[in-house]
């Protein structure tokens, strides 16, 4: 009798553990997901996706997506374990392609389609006393000015021209803050020494820095880099691009990251004919543009979608000295498949002793380093944990590729 009770207890315990595991796996399934051509209709270990309403003789052939409906969205029933419907999701079927994983350091030059408020200043006005018209108008560092006096503002020169037209007159301006458009009025004041009419802030219409080239698409001669957008001073507004370029860069030193103080790759732009490509897009998910294949180096990989990523060993390609790209081991600690439209789709940890010794983990400038797992290009490094530089976030490669269009 005791033996039977023990067996029942064990069975109940096993069932409870299995149920908890299945529940955890189920909660990882997003409401939307991407499936590449040639991949099986499987999501996770136990759940399979069955697409409905597909035309052209259906999208499935022997359990594999044919890609006949490339780029289209379909309803998908998620079944467990292939029989019972447990969820309705939206599946986007896209054609898989091979991308060149790069990992080399690049210099980024960006000219904005607007003017960034870099910092607020005060000055002594001609009528006496210190003043900051920008502060009085409610502007803050990181605001991005797009219109002034009813005119589209694309650079500092255009803003100065409007300032001269509104001497001692209120000027309406439109600006972005936290990616939302706002309006205010600002009244230029004349500086005591020199008589220049000023607004009371440092204005910028260009930026430059070091980053990492993520991938190159040999079919379209396009590239993606950084894995996150280039933003204003507070990081809230992704800067609108007028034009820009990426060039070769050499890393000459590394500021090692420690808890509470992020590290940094310190590099210089290569001289001469060092241009790699032209920037056409700066968005939340990275910078994108066109390049000549002759300027690209690296191996080709198929893109691995989020459902193919597993927690465990992987590696990154990164350039932390000179112009040499090396492979470094990392561990994927967590995969957040519901974050498909985020730059933080997975949590990673640097485990390679060489990289930890040199950089302390992830440092500024490594953003965009490709992440490889099981011979698939699955993502790119995006952010570092300030209090633990060995850890950081990565973006799904499918997210970068999808939003590069």
PDB file of N, CA and C in Angstrom, residues 310-378:
ATOM      1  N   UNK A 310      18.528  29.306 -28.403  1.00  0.00           N
ATOM      2  CA  UNK A 310      18.434  28.560 -27.149  1.00  0.00           C
ATOM      3  C   UNK A 310      19.343  29.189 -26.103  1.00  0.00           C
ATOM      4  N   UNK A 311      18.968  29.037 -24.868  1.00  0.00           N
ATOM      5  CA  UNK A 311      19.840  29.495 -23.787  1.00  0.00           C
ATOM      6  C   UNK A 311      21.066  28.589 -23.740  1.00  0.00           C
ATOM      7  N   UNK A 312      22.223  29.225 -23.597  1.00  0.00           N
ATOM      8  CA  UNK A 312      23.459  28.443 -23.600  1.00  0.00           C
ATOM      9  C   UNK A 312      24.552  29.106 -24.415  1.00  0.00           C
ATOM     10  N   UNK A 313      25.497  28.320 -24.849  1.00  0.00           N
ATOM     11  CA  UNK A 313      26.704  28.812 -25.501  1.00  0.00           C
ATOM     12  C   UNK A 313      26.431  29.438 -26.870  1.00  0.00           C
ATOM     13  N   UNK A 314      27.119  30.530 -27.134  1.00  0.00           N
ATOM     14  CA  UNK A 314      27.106  31.195 -28.441  1.00  0.00           C
ATOM     15  C   UNK A 314      28.415  31.969 -28.535  1.00  0.00           C
ATOM     16  N   UNK A 315      28.577  32.754 -29.580  1.00  0.00           N
ATOM     17  CA  UNK A 315      29.760  33.611 -29.638  1.00  0.00           C
ATOM     18  C   UNK A 315      29.460  34.882 -30.415  1.00  0.00           C
ATOM     19  N   UNK A 316      30.289  35.882 -30.189  1.00  0.00           N
ATOM     20  CA  UNK A 316      30.159  37.150 -30.901  1.00  0.00           C
ATOM     21  C   UNK A 316      31.403  37.392 -31.734  1.00  0.00           C
ATOM     22  N   UNK A 317      31.249  38.210 -32.763  1.00  0.00           N
ATOM     23  CA  UNK A 317      32.371  38.671 -33.571  1.00  0.00           C
ATOM     24  C   UNK A 317      32.596  40.132 -33.228  1.00  0.00           C
ATOM     25  N   UNK A 318      33.809  40.452 -32.780  1.00  0.00           N
ATOM     26  CA  UNK A 318      34.072  41.823 -32.366  1.00  0.00           C
ATOM     27  C   UNK A 318      35.509  42.221 -32.658  1.00  0.00           C
ATOM     28  N   UNK A 319      35.712  43.528 -32.759  1.00  0.00           N
ATOM     29  CA  UNK A 319      36.989  44.133 -33.141  1.00  0.00           C
ATOM     30  C   UNK A 319      37.423  45.065 -32.003  1.00  0.00           C
ATOM     31  N   UNK A 320      38.330  44.572 -31.128  1.00  0.00           N
ATOM     32  CA  UNK A 320      38.723  45.366 -29.968  1.00  0.00           C
ATOM     33  C   UNK A 320      40.181  45.820 -30.032  1.00  0.00           C
ATOM     34  N   UNK A 321      40.846  45.522 -31.147  1.00  0.00           N
ATOM     35  CA  UNK A 321      42.234  45.953 -31.314  1.00  0.00           C
ATOM     36  C   UNK A 321      42.548  46.096 -32.800  1.00  0.00           C
ATOM     37  N   UNK A 322      43.083  47.254 -33.182  1.00  0.00           N
ATOM     38  CA  UNK A 322      43.396  47.485 -34.588  1.00  0.00           C
ATOM     39  C   UNK A 322      42.170  47.341 -35.453  1.00  0.00           C
ATOM     40  N   UNK A 323      42.291  46.530 -36.512  1.00  0.00           N
ATOM     41  CA  UNK A 323      41.132  46.267 -37.376  1.00  0.00           C
ATOM     42  C   UNK A 323      40.846  44.775 -37.478  1.00  0.00           C
ATOM     43  N   UNK A 324      41.282  44.017 -36.448  1.00  0.00           N
ATOM     44  CA  UNK A 324      41.154  42.564 -36.448  1.00  0.00           C
ATOM     45  C   UNK A 324      39.861  42.121 -35.765  1.00  0.00           C
ATOM     46  N   UNK A 325      39.079  41.317 -36.466  1.00  0.00           N
ATOM     47  CA  UNK A 325      37.845  40.760 -35.920  1.00  0.00           C
ATOM     48  C   UNK A 325      38.145  39.374 -35.348  1.00  0.00           C
ATOM     49  N   UNK A 326      37.712  39.140 -34.110  1.00  0.00           N
ATOM     50  CA  UNK A 326      37.918  37.841 -33.479  1.00  0.00           C
ATOM     51  C   UNK A 326      36.609  37.305 -32.924  1.00  0.00           C
ATOM     52  N   UNK A 327      36.608  35.990 -32.667  1.00  0.00           N
ATOM     53  CA  UNK A 327      35.444  35.297 -32.138  1.00  0.00           C
ATOM     54  C   UNK A 327      35.601  35.148 -30.620  1.00  0.00           C
ATOM     55  N   UNK A 328      34.547  35.522 -29.871  1.00  0.00           N
ATOM     56  CA  UNK A 328      34.582  35.428 -28.413  1.00  0.00           C
ATOM     57  C   UNK A 328      33.347  34.689 -27.908  1.00  0.00           C
ATOM     58  N   UNK A 329      33.567  33.793 -26.931  1.00  0.00           N
ATOM     59  CA  UNK A 329      32.459  33.013 -26.386  1.00  0.00           C
ATOM     60  C   UNK A 329      31.584  33.850 -25.452  1.00  0.00           C
ATOM     61  N   UNK A 330      30.279  33.614 -25.559  1.00  0.00           N
ATOM     62  CA  UNK A 330      29.311  34.219 -24.647  1.00  0.00           C
ATOM     63  C   UNK A 330      28.312  33.142 -24.241  1.00  0.00           C
ATOM     64  N   UNK A 331      27.477  33.475 -23.278  1.00  0.00           N
ATOM     65  CA  UNK A 331      26.369  32.609 -22.903  1.00  0.00           C
ATOM     66  C   UNK A 331      25.067  33.392 -23.015  1.00  0.00           C
ATOM     67  N   UNK A 332      24.090  32.809 -23.679  1.00  0.00           N
ATOM     68  CA  UNK A 332      22.766  33.423 -23.746  1.00  0.00           C
ATOM     69  C   UNK A 332      22.011  32.993 -22.495  1.00  0.00           C
ATOM     70  N   UNK A 333      21.712  33.964 -21.634  1.00  0.00           N
ATOM     71  CA  UNK A 333      21.079  33.669 -20.350  1.00  0.00           C
ATOM     72  C   UNK A 333      19.559  33.614 -20.438  1.00  0.00           C
ATOM     73  N   UNK A 334      18.991  34.434 -21.322  1.00  0.00           N
ATOM     74  CA  UNK A 334      17.534  34.505 -21.406  1.00  0.00           C
ATOM     75  C   UNK A 334      17.120  34.958 -22.791  1.00  0.00           C
ATOM     76  N   UNK A 335      16.083  34.344 -23.328  1.00  0.00           N
ATOM     77  CA  UNK A 335      15.531  34.722 -24.632  1.00  0.00           C
ATOM     78  C   UNK A 335      14.114  35.235 -24.409  1.00  0.00           C
ATOM     79  N   UNK A 336      13.895  36.501 -24.746  1.00  0.00           N
ATOM     80  CA  UNK A 336      12.584  37.130 -24.529  1.00  0.00           C
ATOM     81  C   UNK A 336      11.881  37.262 -25.869  1.00  0.00           C
ATOM     82  N   UNK A 337      11.251  36.173 -26.303  1.00  0.00           N
ATOM     83  CA  UNK A 337      10.678  36.127 -27.647  1.00  0.00           C
ATOM     84  C   UNK A 337       9.517  37.097 -27.829  1.00  0.00           C
ATOM     85  N   UNK A 338       8.915  37.525 -26.727  1.00  0.00           N
ATOM     86  CA  UNK A 338       7.820  38.497 -26.822  1.00  0.00           C
ATOM     87  C   UNK A 338       8.360  39.893 -27.103  1.00  0.00           C
ATOM     88  N   UNK A 339       9.691  40.070 -27.072  1.00  0.00           N
ATOM     89  CA  UNK A 339      10.309  41.376 -27.334  1.00  0.00           C
ATOM     90  C   UNK A 339      10.798  41.477 -28.774  1.00  0.00           C
ATOM     91  N   UNK A 340       9.994  40.992 -29.711  1.00  0.00           N
ATOM     92  CA  UNK A 340      10.436  40.958 -31.103  1.00  0.00           C
ATOM     93  C   UNK A 340      10.649  42.350 -31.689  1.00  0.00           C
ATOM     94  N   UNK A 341       9.982  43.364 -31.152  1.00  0.00           N
ATOM     95  CA  UNK A 341      10.146  44.722 -31.660  1.00  0.00           C
ATOM     96  C   UNK A 341      10.988  45.571 -30.712  1.00  0.00           C
ATOM     97  N   UNK A 342      11.865  44.921 -29.982  1.00  0.00           N
ATOM     98  CA  UNK A 342      12.724  45.609 -29.031  1.00  0.00           C
ATOM     99  C   UNK A 342      14.183  45.407 -29.416  1.00  0.00           C
ATOM    100  N   UNK A 343      15.038  46.289 -28.915  1.00  0.00           N
ATOM    101  CA  UNK A 343      16.488  46.099 -29.085  1.00  0.00           C
ATOM    102  C   UNK A 343      17.041  45.226 -27.959  1.00  0.00           C
ATOM    103  N   UNK A 344      16.147  44.737 -27.102  1.00  0.00           N
ATOM    104  CA  UNK A 344      16.544  43.906 -25.969  1.00  0.00           C
ATOM    105  C   UNK A 344      15.787  42.580 -26.013  1.00  0.00           C
ATOM    106  N   UNK A 345      16.148  41.741 -26.980  1.00  0.00           N
ATOM    107  CA  UNK A 345      15.462  40.470 -27.161  1.00  0.00           C
ATOM    108  C   UNK A 345      16.075  39.331 -26.376  1.00  0.00           C
ATOM    109  N   UNK A 346      17.321  39.483 -25.973  1.00  0.00           N
ATOM    110  CA  UNK A 346      17.974  38.435 -25.186  1.00  0.00           C
ATOM    111  C   UNK A 346      19.001  39.041 -24.244  1.00  0.00           C
ATOM    112  N   UNK A 347      19.225  38.337 -23.145  1.00  0.00           N
ATOM    113  CA  UNK A 347      20.251  38.719 -22.178  1.00  0.00           C
ATOM    114  C   UNK A 347      21.453  37.824 -22.417  1.00  0.00           C
ATOM    115  N   UNK A 348      22.628  38.427 -22.544  1.00  0.00           N
ATOM    116  CA  UNK A 348      23.839  37.672 -22.823  1.00  0.00           C
ATOM    117  C   UNK A 348      24.896  37.960 -21.763  1.00  0.00           C
ATOM    118  N   UNK A 349      25.855  37.053 -21.645  1.00  0.00           N
ATOM    119  CA  UNK A 349      26.958  37.215 -20.701  1.00  0.00           C
ATOM    120  C   UNK A 349      28.256  36.800 -21.374  1.00  0.00           C
ATOM    121  N   UNK A 350      29.251  37.656 -21.301  1.00  0.00           N
ATOM    122  CA  UNK A 350      30.566  37.337 -21.862  1.00  0.00           C
ATOM    123  C   UNK A 350      31.249  36.321 -20.951  1.00  0.00           C
ATOM    124  N   UNK A 351      31.704  35.213 -21.515  1.00  0.00           N
ATOM    125  CA  UNK A 351      32.410  34.179 -20.745  1.00  0.00           C
ATOM    126  C   UNK A 351      33.840  34.000 -21.215  1.00  0.00           C
ATOM    127  N   UNK A 352      34.197  34.580 -22.326  1.00  0.00           N
ATOM    128  CA  UNK A 352      35.544  34.443 -22.877  1.00  0.00           C
ATOM    129  C   UNK A 352      36.549  35.206 -22.007  1.00  0.00           C
ATOM    130  N   UNK A 353      37.524  34.490 -21.470  1.00  0.00           N
ATOM    131  CA  UNK A 353      38.490  35.098 -20.564  1.00  0.00           C
ATOM    132  C   UNK A 353      39.312  36.193 -21.237  1.00  0.00           C
ATOM    133  N   UNK A 354      39.605  36.027 -22.522  1.00  0.00           N
ATOM    134  CA  UNK A 354      40.398  37.043 -23.241  1.00  0.00           C
ATOM    135  C   UNK A 354      39.660  38.375 -23.296  1.00  0.00           C
ATOM    136  N   UNK A 355      38.374  38.301 -23.612  1.00  0.00           N
ATOM    137  CA  UNK A 355      37.578  39.523 -23.728  1.00  0.00           C
ATOM    138  C   UNK A 355      37.355  40.159 -22.357  1.00  0.00           C
ATOM    139  N   UNK A 356      37.110  39.326 -21.341  1.00  0.00           N
ATOM    140  CA  UNK A 356      36.918  39.853 -19.992  1.00  0.00           C
ATOM    141  C   UNK A 356      38.179  40.546 -19.485  1.00  0.00           C
ATOM    142  N   UNK A 357      39.330  39.974 -19.798  1.00  0.00           N
ATOM    143  CA  UNK A 357      40.599  40.562 -19.357  1.00  0.00           C
ATOM    144  C   UNK A 357      40.857  41.900 -20.038  1.00  0.00           C
ATOM    145  N   UNK A 358      40.491  41.997 -21.302  1.00  0.00           N
ATOM    146  CA  UNK A 358      40.788  43.206 -22.087  1.00  0.00           C
ATOM    147  C   UNK A 358      39.762  44.309 -21.873  1.00  0.00           C
ATOM    148  N   UNK A 359      38.480  43.958 -21.870  1.00  0.00           N
ATOM    149  CA  UNK A 359      37.415  44.977 -21.852  1.00  0.00           C
ATOM    150  C   UNK A 359      36.559  44.963 -20.587  1.00  0.00           C
ATOM    151  N   UNK A 360      36.606  43.852 -19.844  1.00  0.00           N
ATOM    152  CA  UNK A 360      35.710  43.705 -18.709  1.00  0.00           C
ATOM    153  C   UNK A 360      34.352  43.165 -19.111  1.00  0.00           C
ATOM    154  N   UNK A 361      34.148  42.961 -20.399  1.00  0.00           N
ATOM    155  CA  UNK A 361      32.870  42.452 -20.911  1.00  0.00           C
ATOM    156  C   UNK A 361      32.431  43.228 -22.130  1.00  0.00           C
ATOM    157  N   UNK A 362      31.262  43.849 -22.066  1.00  0.00           N
ATOM    158  CA  UNK A 362      30.713  44.637 -23.171  1.00  0.00           C
ATOM    159  C   UNK A 362      30.999  46.108 -22.900  1.00  0.00           C
ATOM    160  N   UNK A 363      31.542  46.796 -23.892  1.00  0.00           N
ATOM    161  CA  UNK A 363      31.858  48.214 -23.748  1.00  0.00           C
ATOM    162  C   UNK A 363      31.255  48.995 -24.910  1.00  0.00           C
ATOM    163  N   UNK A 364      31.168  50.304 -24.745  1.00  0.00           N
ATOM    164  CA  UNK A 364      30.671  51.163 -25.809  1.00  0.00           C
ATOM    165  C   UNK A 364      31.570  51.014 -27.038  1.00  0.00           C
ATOM    166  N   UNK A 365      30.934  50.916 -28.191  1.00  0.00           N
ATOM    167  CA  UNK A 365      31.661  50.680 -29.435  1.00  0.00           C
ATOM    168  C   UNK A 365      31.490  49.258 -29.928  1.00  0.00           C
ATOM    169  N   UNK A 366      31.120  48.340 -29.006  1.00  0.00           N
ATOM    170  CA  UNK A 366      30.869  46.950 -29.402  1.00  0.00           C
ATOM    171  C   UNK A 366      29.439  46.743 -29.868  1.00  0.00           C
ATOM    172  N   UNK A 367      28.593  47.755 -29.718  1.00  0.00           N
ATOM    173  CA  UNK A 367      27.210  47.634 -30.184  1.00  0.00           C
ATOM    174  C   UNK A 367      27.185  47.300 -31.670  1.00  0.00           C
ATOM    175  N   UNK A 368      26.466  46.253 -32.003  1.00  0.00           N
ATOM    176  CA  UNK A 368      26.411  45.793 -33.385  1.00  0.00           C
ATOM    177  C   UNK A 368      27.199  44.521 -33.614  1.00  0.00           C
ATOM    178  N   UNK A 369      27.990  44.094 -32.620  1.00  0.00           N
ATOM    179  CA  UNK A 369      28.761  42.857 -32.781  1.00  0.00           C
ATOM    180  C   UNK A 369      27.822  41.686 -33.050  1.00  0.00           C
ATOM    181  N   UNK A 370      28.007  40.958 -34.156  1.00  0.00           N
ATOM    182  CA  UNK A 370      27.101  39.861 -34.510  1.00  0.00           C
ATOM    183  C   UNK A 370      27.147  38.739 -33.469  1.00  0.00           C
ATOM    184  N   UNK A 371      25.992  38.118 -33.242  1.00  0.00           N
ATOM    185  CA  UNK A 371      25.888  36.967 -32.343  1.00  0.00           C
ATOM    186  C   UNK A 371      25.593  35.732 -33.190  1.00  0.00           C
ATOM    187  N   UNK A 372      26.421  34.701 -33.025  1.00  0.00           N
ATOM    188  CA  UNK A 372      26.294  33.465 -33.804  1.00  0.00           C
ATOM    189  C   UNK A 372      25.995  32.314 -32.858  1.00  0.00           C
ATOM    190  N   UNK A 373      25.028  31.478 -33.246  1.00  0.00           N
ATOM    191  CA  UNK A 373      24.738  30.260 -32.486  1.00  0.00           C
ATOM    192  C   UNK A 373      24.296  29.171 -33.453  1.00  0.00           C
ATOM    193  N   UNK A 374      24.884  27.993 -33.315  1.00  0.00           N
ATOM    194  CA  UNK A 374      24.541  26.849 -34.175  1.00  0.00           C
ATOM    195  C   UNK A 374      24.635  27.207 -35.652  1.00  0.00           C
ATOM    196  N   UNK A 375      25.702  27.945 -36.002  1.00  0.00           N
ATOM    197  CA  UNK A 375      25.959  28.345 -37.397  1.00  0.00           C
ATOM    198  C   UNK A 375      24.845  29.194 -37.990  1.00  0.00           C
ATOM    199  N   UNK A 376      24.140  29.924 -37.145  1.00  0.00           N
ATOM    200  CA  UNK A 376      23.125  30.865 -37.585  1.00  0.00           C
ATOM    201  C   UNK A 376      23.442  32.250 -37.037  1.00  0.00           C
ATOM    202  N   UNK A 377      23.182  33.279 -37.842  1.00  0.00           N
ATOM    203  CA  UNK A 377      23.315  34.656 -37.385  1.00  0.00           C
ATOM    204  C   UNK A 377      22.016  35.019 -36.674  1.00  0.00           C
ATOM    205  N   UNK A 378      22.060  35.115 -35.343  1.00  0.00           N
ATOM    206  CA  UNK A 378      20.818  35.243 -34.579  1.00  0.00           C
ATOM    207  C   UNK A 378      20.579  36.632 -34.013  1.00  0.00           C
TER     208      UNK A 378
END
